[in-house]
PDB file of C-alpha atoms in Angstrom:
ATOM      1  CA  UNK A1045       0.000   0.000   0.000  1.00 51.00           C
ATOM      2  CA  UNK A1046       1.249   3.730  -0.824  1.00 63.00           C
ATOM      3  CA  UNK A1047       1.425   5.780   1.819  1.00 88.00           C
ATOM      4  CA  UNK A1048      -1.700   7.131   3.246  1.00 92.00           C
ATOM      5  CA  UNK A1049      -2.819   9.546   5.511  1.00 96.00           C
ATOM      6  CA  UNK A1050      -6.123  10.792   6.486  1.00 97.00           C
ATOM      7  CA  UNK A1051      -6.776  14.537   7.367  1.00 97.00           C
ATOM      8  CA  UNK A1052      -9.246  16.828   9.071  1.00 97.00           C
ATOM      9  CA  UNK A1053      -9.779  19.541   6.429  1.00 97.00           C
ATOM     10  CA  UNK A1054      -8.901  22.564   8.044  1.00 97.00           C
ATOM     11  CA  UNK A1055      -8.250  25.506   5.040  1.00 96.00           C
ATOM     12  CA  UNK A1056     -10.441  26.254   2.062  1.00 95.00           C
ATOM     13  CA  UNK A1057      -8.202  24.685  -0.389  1.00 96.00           C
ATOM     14  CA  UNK A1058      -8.542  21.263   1.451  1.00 97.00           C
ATOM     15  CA  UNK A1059     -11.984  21.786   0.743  1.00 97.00           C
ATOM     16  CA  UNK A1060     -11.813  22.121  -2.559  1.00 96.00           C
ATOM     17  CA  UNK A1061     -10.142  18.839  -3.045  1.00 97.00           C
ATOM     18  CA  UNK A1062     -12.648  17.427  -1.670  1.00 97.00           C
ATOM     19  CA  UNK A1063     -14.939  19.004  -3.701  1.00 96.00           C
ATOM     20  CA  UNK A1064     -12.933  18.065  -6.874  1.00 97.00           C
ATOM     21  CA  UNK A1065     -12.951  14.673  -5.830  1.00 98.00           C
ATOM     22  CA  UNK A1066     -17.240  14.334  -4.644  1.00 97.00           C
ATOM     23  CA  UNK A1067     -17.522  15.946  -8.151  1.00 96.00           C
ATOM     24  CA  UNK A1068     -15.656  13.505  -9.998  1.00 97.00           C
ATOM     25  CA  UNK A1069     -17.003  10.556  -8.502  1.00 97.00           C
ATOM     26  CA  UNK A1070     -21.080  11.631  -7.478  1.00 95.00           C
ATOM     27  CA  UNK A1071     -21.334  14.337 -10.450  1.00 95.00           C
ATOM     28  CA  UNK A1072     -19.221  13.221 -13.436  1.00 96.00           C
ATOM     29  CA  UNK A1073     -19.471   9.399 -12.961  1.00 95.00           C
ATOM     30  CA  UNK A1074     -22.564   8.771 -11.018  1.00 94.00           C
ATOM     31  CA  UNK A1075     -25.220  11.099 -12.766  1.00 92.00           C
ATOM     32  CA  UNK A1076     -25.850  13.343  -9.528  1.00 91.00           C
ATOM     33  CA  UNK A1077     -27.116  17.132 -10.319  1.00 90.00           C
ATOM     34  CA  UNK A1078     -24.088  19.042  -8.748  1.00 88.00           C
ATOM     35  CA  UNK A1079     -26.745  21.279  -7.326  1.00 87.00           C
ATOM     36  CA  UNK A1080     -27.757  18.237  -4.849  1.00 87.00           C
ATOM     37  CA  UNK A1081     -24.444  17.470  -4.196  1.00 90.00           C
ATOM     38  CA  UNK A1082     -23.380  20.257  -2.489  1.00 89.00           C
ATOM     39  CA  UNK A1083     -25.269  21.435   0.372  1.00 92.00           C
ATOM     40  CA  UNK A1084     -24.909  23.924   3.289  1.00 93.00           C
ATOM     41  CA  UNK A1085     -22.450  21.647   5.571  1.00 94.00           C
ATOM     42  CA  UNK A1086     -20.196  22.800   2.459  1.00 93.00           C
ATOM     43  CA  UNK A1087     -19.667  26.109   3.182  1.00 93.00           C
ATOM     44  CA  UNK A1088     -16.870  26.182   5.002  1.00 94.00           C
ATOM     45  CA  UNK A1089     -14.390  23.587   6.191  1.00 94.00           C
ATOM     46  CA  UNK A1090     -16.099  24.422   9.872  1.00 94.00           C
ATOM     47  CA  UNK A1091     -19.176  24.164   8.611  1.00 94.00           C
ATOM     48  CA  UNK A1092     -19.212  20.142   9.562  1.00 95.00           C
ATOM     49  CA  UNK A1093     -16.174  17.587   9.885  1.00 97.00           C
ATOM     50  CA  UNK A1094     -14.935  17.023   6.712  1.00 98.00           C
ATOM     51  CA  UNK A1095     -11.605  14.473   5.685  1.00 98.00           C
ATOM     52  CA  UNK A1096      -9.364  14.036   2.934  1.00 98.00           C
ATOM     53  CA  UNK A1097      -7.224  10.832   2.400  1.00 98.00           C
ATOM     54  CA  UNK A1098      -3.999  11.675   1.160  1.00 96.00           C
ATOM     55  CA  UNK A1099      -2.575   8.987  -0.684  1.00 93.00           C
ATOM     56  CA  UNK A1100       1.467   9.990  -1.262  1.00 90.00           C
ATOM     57  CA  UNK A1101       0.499  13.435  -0.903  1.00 91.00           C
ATOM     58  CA  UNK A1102      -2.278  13.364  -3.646  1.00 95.00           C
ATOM     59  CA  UNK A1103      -6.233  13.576  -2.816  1.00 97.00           C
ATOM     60  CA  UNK A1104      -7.780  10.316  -3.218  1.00 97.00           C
ATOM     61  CA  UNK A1105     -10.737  10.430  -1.030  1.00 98.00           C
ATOM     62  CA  UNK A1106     -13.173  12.452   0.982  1.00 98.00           C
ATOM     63  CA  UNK A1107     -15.885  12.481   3.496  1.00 98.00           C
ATOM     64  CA  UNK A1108     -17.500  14.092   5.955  1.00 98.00           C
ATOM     65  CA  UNK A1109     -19.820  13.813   9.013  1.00 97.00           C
ATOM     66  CA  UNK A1110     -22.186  15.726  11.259  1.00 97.00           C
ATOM     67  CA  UNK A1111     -23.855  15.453  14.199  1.00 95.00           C
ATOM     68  CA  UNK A1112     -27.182  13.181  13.786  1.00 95.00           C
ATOM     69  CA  UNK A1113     -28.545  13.148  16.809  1.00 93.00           C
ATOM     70  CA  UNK A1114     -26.866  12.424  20.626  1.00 92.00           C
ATOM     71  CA  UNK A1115     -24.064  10.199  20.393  1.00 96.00           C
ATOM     72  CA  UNK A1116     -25.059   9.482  16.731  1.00 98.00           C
ATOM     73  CA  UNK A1117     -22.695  10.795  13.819  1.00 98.00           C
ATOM     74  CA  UNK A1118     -23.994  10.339  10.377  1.00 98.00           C
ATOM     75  CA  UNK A1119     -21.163   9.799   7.457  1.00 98.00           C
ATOM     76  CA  UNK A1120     -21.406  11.042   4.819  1.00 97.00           C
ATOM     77  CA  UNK A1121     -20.296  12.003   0.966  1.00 96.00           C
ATOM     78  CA  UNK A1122     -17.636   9.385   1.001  1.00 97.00           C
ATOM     79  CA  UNK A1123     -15.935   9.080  -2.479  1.00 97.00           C
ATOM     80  CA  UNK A1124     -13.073   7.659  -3.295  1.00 97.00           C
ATOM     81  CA  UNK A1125     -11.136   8.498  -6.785  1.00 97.00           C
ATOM     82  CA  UNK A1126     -11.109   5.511  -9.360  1.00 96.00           C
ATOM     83  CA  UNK A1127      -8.050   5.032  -9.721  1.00 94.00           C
ATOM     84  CA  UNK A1128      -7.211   4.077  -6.265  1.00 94.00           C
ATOM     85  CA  UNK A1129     -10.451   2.069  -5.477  1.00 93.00           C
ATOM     86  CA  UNK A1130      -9.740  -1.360  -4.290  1.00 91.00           C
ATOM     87  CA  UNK A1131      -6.599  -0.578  -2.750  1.00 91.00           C
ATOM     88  CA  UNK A1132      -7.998  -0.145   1.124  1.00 93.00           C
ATOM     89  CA  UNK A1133      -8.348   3.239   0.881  1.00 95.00           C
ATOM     90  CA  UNK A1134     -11.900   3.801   1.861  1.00 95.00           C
ATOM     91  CA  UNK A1135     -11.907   1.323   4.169  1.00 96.00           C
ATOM     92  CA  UNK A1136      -8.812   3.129   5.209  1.00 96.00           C
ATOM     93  CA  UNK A1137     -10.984   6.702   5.569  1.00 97.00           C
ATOM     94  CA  UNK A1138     -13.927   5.316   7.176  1.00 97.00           C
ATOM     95  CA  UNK A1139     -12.295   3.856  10.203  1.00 97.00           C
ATOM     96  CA  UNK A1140     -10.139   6.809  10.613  1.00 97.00           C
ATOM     97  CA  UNK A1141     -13.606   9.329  10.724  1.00 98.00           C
ATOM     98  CA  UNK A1142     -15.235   6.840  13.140  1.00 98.00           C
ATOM     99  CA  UNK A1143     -11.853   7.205  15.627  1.00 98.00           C
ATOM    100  CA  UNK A1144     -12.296  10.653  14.921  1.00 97.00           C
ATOM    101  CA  UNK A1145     -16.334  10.546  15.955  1.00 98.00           C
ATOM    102  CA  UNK A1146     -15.811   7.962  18.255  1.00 98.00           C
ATOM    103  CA  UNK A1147     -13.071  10.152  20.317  1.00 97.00           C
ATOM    104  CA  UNK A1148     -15.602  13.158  20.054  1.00 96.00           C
ATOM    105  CA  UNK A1149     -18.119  11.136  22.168  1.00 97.00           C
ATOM    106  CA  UNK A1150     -19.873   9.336  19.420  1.00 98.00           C
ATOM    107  CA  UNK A1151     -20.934   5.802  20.283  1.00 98.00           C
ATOM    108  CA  UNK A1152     -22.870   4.825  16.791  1.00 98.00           C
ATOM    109  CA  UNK A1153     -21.866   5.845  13.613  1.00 98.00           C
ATOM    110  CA  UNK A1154     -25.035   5.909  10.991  1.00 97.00           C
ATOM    111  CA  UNK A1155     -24.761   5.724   7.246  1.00 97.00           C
ATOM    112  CA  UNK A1156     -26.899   6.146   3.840  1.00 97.00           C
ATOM    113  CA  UNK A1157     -24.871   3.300   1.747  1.00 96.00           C
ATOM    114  CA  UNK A1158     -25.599   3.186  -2.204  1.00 95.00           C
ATOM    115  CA  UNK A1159     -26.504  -0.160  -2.496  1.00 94.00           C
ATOM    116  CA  UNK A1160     -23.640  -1.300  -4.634  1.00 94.00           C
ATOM    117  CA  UNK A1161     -21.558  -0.381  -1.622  1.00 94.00           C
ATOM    118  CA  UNK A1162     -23.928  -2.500   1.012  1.00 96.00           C
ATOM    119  CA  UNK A1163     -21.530  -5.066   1.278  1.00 96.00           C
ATOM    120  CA  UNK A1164     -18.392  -2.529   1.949  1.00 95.00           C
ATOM    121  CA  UNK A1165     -19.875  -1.329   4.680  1.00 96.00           C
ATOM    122  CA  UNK A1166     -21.160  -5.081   6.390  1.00 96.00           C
ATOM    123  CA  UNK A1167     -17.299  -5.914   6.315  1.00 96.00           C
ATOM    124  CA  UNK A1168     -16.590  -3.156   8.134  1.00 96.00           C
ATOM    125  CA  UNK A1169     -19.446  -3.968  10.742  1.00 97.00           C
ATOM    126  CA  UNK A1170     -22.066  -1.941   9.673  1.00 98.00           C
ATOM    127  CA  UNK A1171     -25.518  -3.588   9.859  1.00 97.00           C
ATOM    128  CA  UNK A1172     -28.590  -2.853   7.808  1.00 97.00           C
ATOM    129  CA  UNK A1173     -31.383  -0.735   9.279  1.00 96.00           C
ATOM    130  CA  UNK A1174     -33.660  -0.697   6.170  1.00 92.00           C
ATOM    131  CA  UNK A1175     -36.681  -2.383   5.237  1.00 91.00           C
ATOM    132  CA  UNK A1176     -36.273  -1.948   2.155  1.00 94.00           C
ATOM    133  CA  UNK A1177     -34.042   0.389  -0.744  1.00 95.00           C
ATOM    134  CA  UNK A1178     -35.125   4.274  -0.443  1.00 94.00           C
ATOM    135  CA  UNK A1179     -33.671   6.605  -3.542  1.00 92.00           C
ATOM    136  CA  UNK A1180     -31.419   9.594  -2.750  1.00 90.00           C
ATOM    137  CA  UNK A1181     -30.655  11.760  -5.702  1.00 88.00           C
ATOM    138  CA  UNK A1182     -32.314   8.781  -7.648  1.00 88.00           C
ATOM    139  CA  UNK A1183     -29.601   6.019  -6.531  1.00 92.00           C
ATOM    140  CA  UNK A1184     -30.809   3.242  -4.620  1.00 95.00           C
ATOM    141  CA  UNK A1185     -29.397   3.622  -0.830  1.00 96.00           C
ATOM    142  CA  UNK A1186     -30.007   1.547   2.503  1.00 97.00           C
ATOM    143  CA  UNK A1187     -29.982   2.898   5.931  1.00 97.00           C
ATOM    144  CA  UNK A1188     -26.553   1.107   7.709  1.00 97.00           C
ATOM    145  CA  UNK A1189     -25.331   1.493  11.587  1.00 98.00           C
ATOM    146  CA  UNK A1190     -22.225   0.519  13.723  1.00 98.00           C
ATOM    147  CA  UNK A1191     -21.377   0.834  17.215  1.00 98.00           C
ATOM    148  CA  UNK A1192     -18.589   2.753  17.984  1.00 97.00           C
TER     149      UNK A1192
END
């Protein structure tokens, strides 16, 4: 594996990666209208806690979180660039934004998983809270939890 690091975006231009890379991935490959993929936790890197993966230096992956509810953080917008997918790299992100939630107080960690990506997040000890598939921006999602 390259070396990796994951970062709490802390300047605007951190932020923009990020954007680059939710655009590339949601936007450009996935169909999403950029208008719903960018939102008002967006504004600023305060605005919500947002990461970048670094892999050698170089943005490979993003997401965020925010506060659900009590003890509840809700990931989010987690994208990872193409060309690095399969290498451990979002598996890589995720744990290091529930450390990050978890030493915040968090105890659950909640998630809105495309359903392609259902099984990503099982291995990682997720378990489905849907009944059934609900559409976000017109992809098929499941509601997924895990105890911090």
């Amino acid at each position: 594996m390259c070396d990796m690091k994951v970062v709490k975006i802390e300047t605007d231009e951190q932020l923009k990666d990020a954007f680059a890379i939710r655009v590339e991935v949601f936007v450009n490959e996935q169909g999403v209208p950029r208008e719903l993929e960018l939102d008002e936790l967006d504004v600023s890197p305060e605005a919500c806690n947002h990461f970048l993966l670094l892999e050698e230096e170089r943005p490979v992956a993003t997401g965020r979180f925010k506060n659900y509810e009590p003890s509840v953080a809700k990931m989010q917008r987690i994208a990872v660039l193409q060309s690095s997918r399969g290498l451990g790299v979002g598996k890589f992100l995720l744990l290091a934004m529930e450390a990050e939630a978890k030493s915040m107080g968090y105890r659950y960690s909640l998630l809105d998983a495309q359903c392609t990506a259902e099984d990503f997040y099982l291995k990682l000890g997720y378990v489905t809270e849907s009944e059934e598939p609900f559409l976000d921006a017109g992809i098929r999602h499941v509601r997924m939890r895990k105890s911090l």
